[in-house]
Amino acid sequence: MKNERSIMLILLAAIFLYCCTGCSPKLDFVEKESFQMGTVITERVYGDNAENVAEQILNRMHGIEDNLSINVKTSSISKLNSSGTSIHSEEIINILETAKKFSDISNGAFDVTIGPLVKEWGVFTENPRIPAKQRIAELLKLVDYKSIVINKEEKTAKLTKDGQLIDLGGIAKGYAADEAVNICLQNGVKSAYINLGGNVSVVGTKPDGSPWRIGLQNPRGLEGEYIGILNIVNKTVVTSGDYERYFIKGGVRYHHIIDPKTGYPSKSDLISSTIVTDKSIEADALSTATFVLGLERSKKLLRSLKGVEAVFVTKDKKIYVTDNLKKYFTFMDESGEYTYVEKG
Ligand code: AMP
Ligand code: MG
């Protein structure tokens, strides 16, 4: 009798185990990673259609890179930059229009015609260098977003100054993230995230209904060391920082975000600027712009914009979070070097 009960229990346990592993629905998400637009793209999509949607997103990212990258010879941007003749691309006109809007409101701190200077500094190359002052002064004459001729009706654009170069590095990832989110929404996806090299957008909540938790990189820590967590739903989080691409010479850090007023890597009081809002293209332009503008001017700019929040980190390792974002921010500094200025 005792034996029979034991066998019965073992059988029940076996059935239970089988049901837990074999009968329960598979975790319904797909995660994919690829290297595009000069960065690692990670996406996680939940739902029945996840595989198909994740694939659509990667294809779209490919298409965007083909049209927008200065490293793709046949891209519209390469044509615009090399020939000085008119290009026809609805996608680029839309991005340039948004770029212009953020150039205007940031008083030129964001400027996609920064291309010649980005190239001259070579921060993205094997041989970065400090250009001669005179060379910087020469190239600065080419930096002028107002001189881009855009024909909105015909969807054409052209550059007017010889040697001018457009660099969409400060805005293209945001645009791409929005496109990824749109693909999710068009396909009824309720839960997803996409991360384009630190430029994150999320769809809905996590499948269990909780907010997505996005770690904020410690600008002076190793990759993956955080200074805080943002809890977000249906938002984008975009950071610009002087730690992303840089070289050090004579003890000075020369990074990849150029101040269009000086031609040098911006020397504001910020070491990172994170924007949280609805549209990633706007967050991308604004994170770059605010990084150049510095703490006080950025706070003022954001007060004039609706639904745009930020986390600013200053050189003296203080963290400032805009009022409406404070309840979604958890200060979590593993290094113990940062101060959260809660009343700043
Ligand atoms: P982000 O990481 O979004 O701040 O973008 C930085 C990238 O944007 C750089 O690597 C350059 O390609 C480009 N860039 C640099 N300075 C500026 C600027 N002042 N305005 C617009 N784009 C810039
Ligand atoms: Mg940007």
Tab-separated table of C-alpha atoms and ligand atoms in Angstrom:
chain	number	residue	atom	x	y	z
A	1	MET	CA	0.000	0.000	0.000
A	2	LYS	CA	2.795	2.375	0.983
A	3	ASN	CA	4.560	1.427	-2.239
A	4	GLU	CA	1.463	2.145	-4.334
A	5	ARG	CA	1.152	5.619	-2.779
A	6	SER	CA	4.801	6.337	-3.543
A	7	ILE	CA	4.374	5.292	-7.157
A	8	MET	CA	1.254	7.445	-7.359
A	9	LEU	CA	3.162	10.461	-5.981
A	10	ILE	CA	6.039	9.945	-8.392
A	11	LEU	CA	3.574	9.722	-11.276
A	12	LEU	CA	1.845	12.918	-10.196
A	13	ALA	CA	5.164	14.710	-9.871
A	14	ALA	CA	6.159	13.520	-13.338
A	15	ILE	CA	2.878	14.746	-14.833
A	16	PHE	CA	3.300	18.075	-13.026
A	17	LEU	CA	6.867	18.457	-14.297
A	18	TYR	CA	5.838	17.567	-17.833
A	19	CYS	CA	3.101	20.164	-17.761
A	20	CYS	CA	5.483	22.829	-16.489
A	21	THR	CA	8.016	22.226	-19.214
A	22	GLY	CA	6.153	20.546	-22.029
A	23	CYS	CA	2.567	21.816	-21.923
A	24	SER	CA	3.050	25.437	-20.868
A	25	PRO	CA	3.208	27.998	-23.670
A	26	LYS	CA	6.735	28.880	-24.764
A	27	LEU	CA	8.062	32.287	-23.639
A	28	ASP	CA	6.549	34.329	-26.435
A	29	PHE	CA	9.327	36.719	-27.282
A	30	VAL	CA	12.005	36.972	-29.892
A	31	GLU	CA	15.329	38.657	-29.274
A	32	LYS	CA	17.645	39.654	-32.108
A	33	GLU	CA	20.932	41.443	-32.307
A	34	SER	CA	22.688	42.916	-35.304
A	35	PHE	CA	25.373	45.441	-36.133
A	36	GLN	CA	24.065	48.314	-38.194
A	37	MET	CA	24.457	52.093	-38.350
A	38	GLY	CA	27.832	51.724	-36.686
A	39	THR	CA	26.282	50.285	-33.566
A	40	VAL	CA	24.860	47.160	-31.956
A	41	ILE	CA	21.106	46.918	-32.324
A	42	THR	CA	19.228	44.742	-29.844
A	43	GLU	CA	15.510	44.189	-30.053
A	44	ARG	CA	13.093	42.127	-28.018
A	45	VAL	CA	9.559	41.695	-29.307
A	46	TYR	CA	6.751	39.901	-27.456
A	47	GLY	CA	3.632	38.325	-28.938
A	48	ASP	CA	2.508	35.707	-31.435
A	49	ASN	CA	3.884	37.624	-34.374
A	50	ALA	CA	7.210	38.409	-32.701
A	51	GLU	CA	9.518	36.609	-35.156
A	52	ASN	CA	7.985	38.283	-38.159
A	53	VAL	CA	7.968	41.747	-36.545
A	54	ALA	CA	11.556	41.429	-35.315
A	55	GLU	CA	12.628	40.496	-38.852
A	56	GLN	CA	10.695	43.399	-40.371
A	57	ILE	CA	12.463	45.757	-37.968
A	58	LEU	CA	15.924	44.520	-38.917
A	59	ASN	CA	15.083	44.868	-42.615
A	60	ARG	CA	13.894	48.398	-42.017
A	61	MET	CA	17.111	49.219	-40.139
A	62	HIS	CA	19.031	47.942	-43.151
A	63	GLY	CA	17.034	50.176	-45.475
A	64	ILE	CA	17.632	53.198	-43.265
A	65	GLU	CA	21.358	52.572	-43.166
A	66	ASP	CA	21.442	52.195	-46.950
A	67	ASN	CA	19.826	55.587	-47.382
A	68	LEU	CA	21.304	57.608	-44.517
A	69	SER	CA	24.823	56.422	-43.869
A	70	ILE	CA	27.815	58.456	-44.997
A	71	ASN	CA	29.714	55.172	-45.114
A	72	VAL	CA	27.443	53.735	-47.808
A	73	LYS	CA	28.627	55.215	-51.115
A	74	THR	CA	25.265	54.877	-52.835
A	75	SER	CA	23.232	56.402	-49.979
A	76	SER	CA	21.231	59.548	-50.625
A	77	ILE	CA	23.308	61.301	-47.968
A	78	SER	CA	26.539	60.374	-49.761
A	79	LYS	CA	25.086	61.762	-52.989
A	80	LEU	CA	23.970	64.924	-51.256
A	81	ASN	CA	27.429	65.334	-49.745
A	82	SER	CA	29.523	64.547	-52.776
A	83	SER	CA	27.850	66.108	-55.734
A	84	GLY	CA	26.218	69.180	-54.283
A	85	THR	CA	23.318	68.399	-56.570
A	86	SER	CA	19.749	67.924	-55.563
A	87	ILE	CA	18.672	64.600	-54.057
A	88	HIS	CA	15.149	63.276	-53.894
A	89	SER	CA	14.268	61.420	-50.673
A	90	GLU	CA	11.159	61.876	-48.587
A	91	GLU	CA	12.855	60.173	-45.662
A	92	ILE	CA	15.792	62.561	-45.675
A	93	ILE	CA	13.619	65.641	-46.134
A	94	ASN	CA	11.564	64.643	-43.085
A	95	ILE	CA	14.690	64.110	-41.000
A	96	LEU	CA	16.251	67.369	-42.195
A	97	GLU	CA	13.054	69.243	-41.332
A	98	THR	CA	13.101	67.838	-37.794
A	99	ALA	CA	16.825	68.551	-37.525
A	100	LYS	CA	16.219	72.154	-38.562
A	101	LYS	CA	13.511	72.566	-35.935
A	102	PHE	CA	15.904	71.464	-33.200
A	103	SER	CA	18.718	73.579	-34.594
A	104	ASP	CA	16.415	76.588	-34.375
A	105	ILE	CA	15.270	75.957	-30.808
A	106	SER	CA	18.777	75.162	-29.589
A	107	ASN	CA	20.180	78.284	-31.196
A	108	GLY	CA	22.396	76.192	-33.463
A	109	ALA	CA	23.842	73.869	-30.789
A	110	PHE	CA	22.462	71.024	-32.900
A	111	ASP	CA	23.568	71.305	-36.524
A	112	VAL	CA	23.761	68.438	-39.029
A	113	THR	CA	26.149	70.436	-41.246
A	114	ILE	CA	28.818	69.746	-38.606
A	115	GLY	CA	30.115	66.993	-40.982
A	116	PRO	CA	33.412	68.616	-42.113
A	117	LEU	CA	34.507	69.093	-38.500
A	118	VAL	CA	33.517	65.593	-37.411
A	119	LYS	CA	35.594	64.317	-40.331
A	120	GLU	CA	38.571	66.556	-39.547
A	121	TRP	CA	38.743	65.529	-35.879
A	122	GLY	CA	38.536	61.889	-36.982
A	123	VAL	CA	37.254	60.695	-33.616
A	124	PHE	CA	35.680	57.709	-35.366
A	125	THR	CA	38.849	56.777	-37.226
A	126	GLU	CA	42.034	54.989	-36.266
A	127	ASN	CA	43.874	58.300	-36.356
A	128	PRO	CA	42.029	60.967	-34.419
A	129	ARG	CA	43.829	64.308	-34.332
A	130	ILE	CA	43.601	67.853	-33.043
A	131	PRO	CA	43.208	70.037	-36.135
A	132	ALA	CA	45.084	73.334	-36.488
A	133	LYS	CA	43.149	76.361	-35.282
A	134	GLN	CA	43.143	77.886	-38.747
A	135	ARG	CA	41.725	74.707	-40.271
A	136	ILE	CA	38.927	74.696	-37.708
A	137	ALA	CA	38.150	78.325	-38.506
A	138	GLU	CA	38.006	77.493	-42.232
A	139	LEU	CA	35.719	74.505	-41.764
A	140	LEU	CA	33.434	76.392	-39.407
A	141	LYS	CA	32.398	78.550	-42.375
A	142	LEU	CA	30.727	75.458	-43.837
A	143	VAL	CA	28.664	74.785	-40.723
A	144	ASP	CA	25.308	76.423	-41.319
A	145	TYR	CA	22.113	74.417	-41.264
A	146	LYS	CA	20.200	77.412	-42.635
A	147	SER	CA	22.045	77.112	-45.921
A	148	ILE	CA	20.586	73.659	-46.721
A	149	VAL	CA	18.030	74.171	-49.481
A	150	ILE	CA	14.954	72.017	-48.856
A	151	ASN	CA	11.977	71.809	-51.164
A	152	LYS	CA	9.231	70.242	-49.077
A	153	GLU	CA	6.763	69.867	-51.962
A	154	GLU	CA	9.190	68.162	-54.298
A	155	LYS	CA	10.969	66.327	-51.444
A	156	THR	CA	14.367	67.470	-52.602
A	157	ALA	CA	17.380	68.887	-50.826
A	158	LYS	CA	20.764	70.269	-51.783
A	159	LEU	CA	23.802	71.816	-50.211
A	160	THR	CA	24.968	75.216	-51.308
A	161	LYS	CA	28.541	75.535	-50.047
A	162	ASP	CA	31.459	73.681	-51.582
A	163	GLY	CA	32.802	71.117	-49.138
A	164	GLN	CA	29.704	71.077	-46.959
A	165	LEU	CA	28.868	67.681	-45.413
A	166	ILE	CA	25.746	66.542	-43.651
A	167	ASP	CA	26.220	64.137	-40.754
A	168	LEU	CA	23.037	62.567	-39.396
A	169	GLY	CA	24.913	60.742	-36.608
A	170	GLY	CA	23.184	62.874	-33.987
A	171	ILE	CA	19.641	62.104	-35.125
A	172	ALA	CA	19.474	58.988	-37.359
A	173	LYS	CA	19.346	56.418	-34.550
A	174	GLY	CA	16.384	58.215	-33.047
A	175	TYR	CA	14.629	58.187	-36.398
A	176	ALA	CA	15.369	54.468	-36.762
A	177	ALA	CA	14.040	53.727	-33.258
A	178	ASP	CA	10.772	55.494	-34.132
A	179	GLU	CA	10.493	53.419	-37.287
A	180	ALA	CA	10.986	50.235	-35.240
A	181	VAL	CA	8.269	51.303	-32.794
A	182	ASN	CA	5.929	52.085	-35.701
A	183	ILE	CA	6.434	48.594	-37.108
A	184	CYS	CA	5.533	47.155	-33.685
A	185	LEU	CA	2.411	49.281	-33.413
A	186	GLN	CA	1.272	48.526	-36.977
A	187	ASN	CA	1.536	44.821	-36.145
A	188	GLY	CA	-0.359	45.043	-32.883
A	189	VAL	CA	2.700	44.375	-30.684
A	190	LYS	CA	1.934	45.365	-27.102
A	191	SER	CA	5.342	44.870	-25.585
A	192	ALA	CA	8.802	45.399	-27.084
A	193	TYR	CA	12.036	47.251	-26.748
A	194	ILE	CA	14.696	48.303	-29.183
A	195	ASN	CA	18.149	49.464	-28.243
A	196	LEU	CA	20.316	51.107	-30.866
A	197	GLY	CA	23.635	51.510	-29.098
A	198	GLY	CA	22.141	53.077	-25.992
A	199	ASN	CA	19.302	54.805	-27.816
A	200	VAL	CA	16.323	52.945	-26.325
A	201	SER	CA	12.623	52.931	-27.184
A	202	VAL	CA	9.987	50.790	-25.516
A	203	VAL	CA	6.510	49.741	-26.615
A	204	GLY	CA	3.994	49.400	-23.779
A	205	THR	CA	5.003	47.783	-20.518
A	206	LYS	CA	6.870	44.579	-19.903
A	207	PRO	CA	4.526	41.596	-20.492
A	208	ASP	CA	3.827	41.345	-16.745
A	209	GLY	CA	2.502	44.907	-16.774
A	210	SER	CA	5.478	46.465	-15.007
A	211	PRO	CA	7.458	49.353	-16.538
A	212	TRP	CA	10.628	48.731	-18.477
A	213	ARG	CA	13.738	49.449	-16.431
A	214	ILE	CA	16.420	51.292	-18.349
A	215	GLY	CA	19.848	51.638	-16.764
A	216	LEU	CA	21.659	54.970	-17.066
A	217	GLN	CA	25.310	54.486	-17.857
A	218	ASN	CA	27.874	55.835	-15.411
A	219	PRO	CA	29.753	58.224	-17.743
A	220	ARG	CA	33.031	57.437	-15.990
A	221	GLY	CA	32.374	53.774	-15.261
A	222	LEU	CA	32.768	50.580	-17.235
A	223	GLU	CA	30.083	49.760	-19.787
A	224	GLY	CA	27.043	48.459	-17.915
A	225	GLU	CA	27.842	50.289	-14.669
A	226	TYR	CA	24.850	52.399	-13.831
A	227	ILE	CA	24.108	55.542	-11.864
A	228	GLY	CA	20.363	55.096	-11.899
A	229	ILE	CA	17.356	53.397	-13.387
A	230	LEU	CA	14.507	54.922	-15.370
A	231	ASN	CA	11.148	53.136	-15.168
A	232	ILE	CA	9.330	53.833	-18.391
A	233	VAL	CA	6.278	52.838	-20.437
A	234	ASN	CA	5.815	53.793	-24.122
A	235	LYS	CA	8.787	56.177	-24.098
A	236	THR	CA	12.223	56.633	-25.501
A	237	VAL	CA	15.422	57.243	-23.551
A	238	VAL	CA	18.356	58.734	-25.440
A	239	THR	CA	21.732	59.674	-24.000
A	240	SER	CA	24.574	61.747	-25.388
A	241	GLY	CA	27.845	61.631	-23.511
A	242	ASP	CA	31.518	62.445	-23.813
A	243	TYR	CA	32.383	58.808	-23.019
A	244	GLU	CA	30.841	57.285	-26.129
A	245	ARG	CA	33.625	58.165	-28.596
A	246	TYR	CA	36.736	60.069	-27.608
A	247	PHE	CA	40.497	60.188	-27.520
A	248	ILE	CA	42.766	61.617	-24.873
A	249	LYS	CA	45.789	63.781	-25.670
A	250	GLY	CA	47.833	65.713	-23.162
A	251	GLY	CA	45.380	64.666	-20.476
A	252	VAL	CA	42.465	66.285	-22.339
A	253	ARG	CA	39.434	64.289	-23.472
A	254	TYR	CA	38.407	65.088	-27.061
A	255	HIS	CA	34.998	63.583	-27.760
A	256	HIS	CA	32.641	63.263	-30.720
A	257	ILE	CA	30.112	66.033	-30.032
A	258	ILE	CA	31.283	69.249	-31.636
A	259	ASP	CA	30.148	72.681	-30.569
A	260	PRO	CA	29.110	74.357	-33.857
A	261	LYS	CA	30.097	77.751	-32.404
A	262	THR	CA	33.734	76.788	-31.753
A	263	GLY	CA	34.485	73.742	-33.920
A	264	TYR	CA	35.930	71.969	-30.845
A	265	PRO	CA	34.396	69.128	-28.841
A	266	SER	CA	31.848	70.877	-26.677
A	267	LYS	CA	33.138	72.034	-23.317
A	268	SER	CA	29.900	72.488	-21.442
A	269	ASP	CA	29.550	71.427	-17.816
A	270	LEU	CA	27.815	68.153	-18.830
A	271	ILE	CA	29.356	64.722	-19.223
A	272	SER	CA	26.058	63.145	-20.149
A	273	SER	CA	22.586	64.251	-21.091
A	274	THR	CA	19.627	61.875	-21.248
A	275	ILE	CA	16.292	62.831	-22.768
A	276	VAL	CA	13.038	60.985	-22.082
A	277	THR	CA	10.099	61.705	-24.354
A	278	ASP	CA	7.702	60.129	-26.875
A	279	LYS	CA	9.609	60.437	-30.133
A	280	SER	CA	13.121	59.130	-30.363
A	281	ILE	CA	14.117	61.400	-33.245
A	282	GLU	CA	13.360	64.384	-31.008
A	283	ALA	CA	15.107	62.833	-28.017
A	284	ASP	CA	18.170	62.160	-30.165
A	285	ALA	CA	18.423	65.708	-31.495
A	286	LEU	CA	17.767	67.095	-28.024
A	287	SER	CA	20.264	64.926	-26.200
A	288	THR	CA	23.005	66.133	-28.539
A	289	ALA	CA	21.799	69.740	-28.367
A	290	THR	CA	21.492	69.834	-24.578
A	291	PHE	CA	24.884	68.193	-24.180
A	292	VAL	CA	26.369	71.146	-26.085
A	293	LEU	CA	24.226	73.752	-24.321
A	294	GLY	CA	25.117	72.725	-20.777
A	295	LEU	CA	22.997	72.408	-17.655
A	296	GLU	CA	21.404	75.805	-17.190
A	297	ARG	CA	20.615	76.568	-20.813
A	298	SER	CA	19.247	73.026	-21.260
A	299	LYS	CA	16.976	73.303	-18.243
A	300	LYS	CA	15.638	76.539	-19.673
A	301	LEU	CA	15.118	74.986	-23.114
A	302	LEU	CA	13.246	71.997	-21.681
A	303	ARG	CA	10.930	74.253	-19.686
A	304	SER	CA	9.718	75.592	-23.047
A	305	LEU	CA	8.969	72.093	-24.418
A	306	LYS	CA	6.023	69.901	-23.418
A	307	GLY	CA	6.504	66.272	-22.471
A	308	VAL	CA	10.291	66.337	-22.615
A	309	GLU	CA	12.188	65.258	-19.495
A	310	ALA	CA	15.872	64.789	-18.793
A	311	VAL	CA	18.648	63.490	-16.591
A	312	PHE	CA	21.772	65.628	-16.690
A	313	VAL	CA	25.130	64.605	-15.267
A	314	THR	CA	27.675	67.360	-14.696
A	315	LYS	CA	31.467	67.228	-14.673
A	316	ASP	CA	31.449	67.480	-10.893
A	317	LYS	CA	29.409	64.259	-10.816
A	318	LYS	CA	26.086	65.713	-9.837
A	319	ILE	CA	22.868	64.272	-11.230
A	320	TYR	CA	19.925	66.541	-12.041
A	321	VAL	CA	16.524	65.099	-12.969
A	322	THR	CA	13.672	67.232	-14.307
A	323	ASP	CA	10.696	67.469	-11.944
A	324	ASN	CA	8.181	65.282	-13.810
A	325	LEU	CA	10.738	62.510	-14.223
A	326	LYS	CA	11.799	62.267	-10.586
A	327	LYS	CA	9.178	59.684	-9.651
A	328	TYR	CA	10.331	57.411	-12.469
A	329	PHE	CA	14.005	57.702	-11.567
A	330	THR	CA	15.805	55.529	-9.041
A	331	PHE	CA	19.231	56.775	-7.985
A	332	MET	CA	21.475	53.720	-7.874
A	333	ASP	CA	25.109	54.655	-8.023
A	334	GLU	CA	27.317	51.623	-7.655
A	335	SER	CA	30.489	53.733	-7.711
A	336	GLY	CA	29.485	55.978	-4.810
A	337	GLU	CA	30.953	58.953	-6.680
A	338	TYR	CA	27.787	60.737	-7.749
A	339	THR	CA	25.421	63.018	-5.881
A	340	TYR	CA	21.746	63.125	-6.742
A	341	VAL	CA	20.647	66.757	-6.525
A	342	GLU	CA	17.010	66.116	-5.768
A	343	LYS	CA	16.113	69.749	-5.385
A	344	GLY	CA	17.976	71.009	-8.443
B	1	AMP	P1	24.767	61.747	-30.308
B	1	AMP	O1	25.549	60.582	-29.853
B	1	AMP	O2	23.357	61.477	-30.660
B	1	AMP	O3	24.889	62.911	-29.390
B	1	AMP	O4	25.380	62.199	-31.699
B	1	AMP	C1	26.707	62.508	-31.852
B	1	AMP	C2	27.030	62.407	-33.316
B	1	AMP	O5	26.359	63.459	-34.003
B	1	AMP	C3	28.488	62.623	-33.598
B	1	AMP	O6	29.168	61.401	-33.631
B	1	AMP	C4	28.474	63.314	-34.933
B	1	AMP	O7	28.310	62.362	-35.952
B	1	AMP	C5	27.223	64.161	-34.873
B	1	AMP	N1	27.423	65.475	-34.236
B	1	AMP	C6	28.490	65.937	-33.541
B	1	AMP	N2	28.281	67.176	-33.065
B	1	AMP	C7	27.037	67.521	-33.489
B	1	AMP	C8	26.232	68.688	-33.343
B	1	AMP	N3	26.640	69.749	-32.652
B	1	AMP	N4	25.013	68.691	-33.931
B	1	AMP	C9	24.565	67.622	-34.640
B	1	AMP	N5	25.269	66.513	-34.806
B	1	AMP	C10	26.484	66.441	-34.240
B	2	MG	MG	21.686	62.674	-30.633
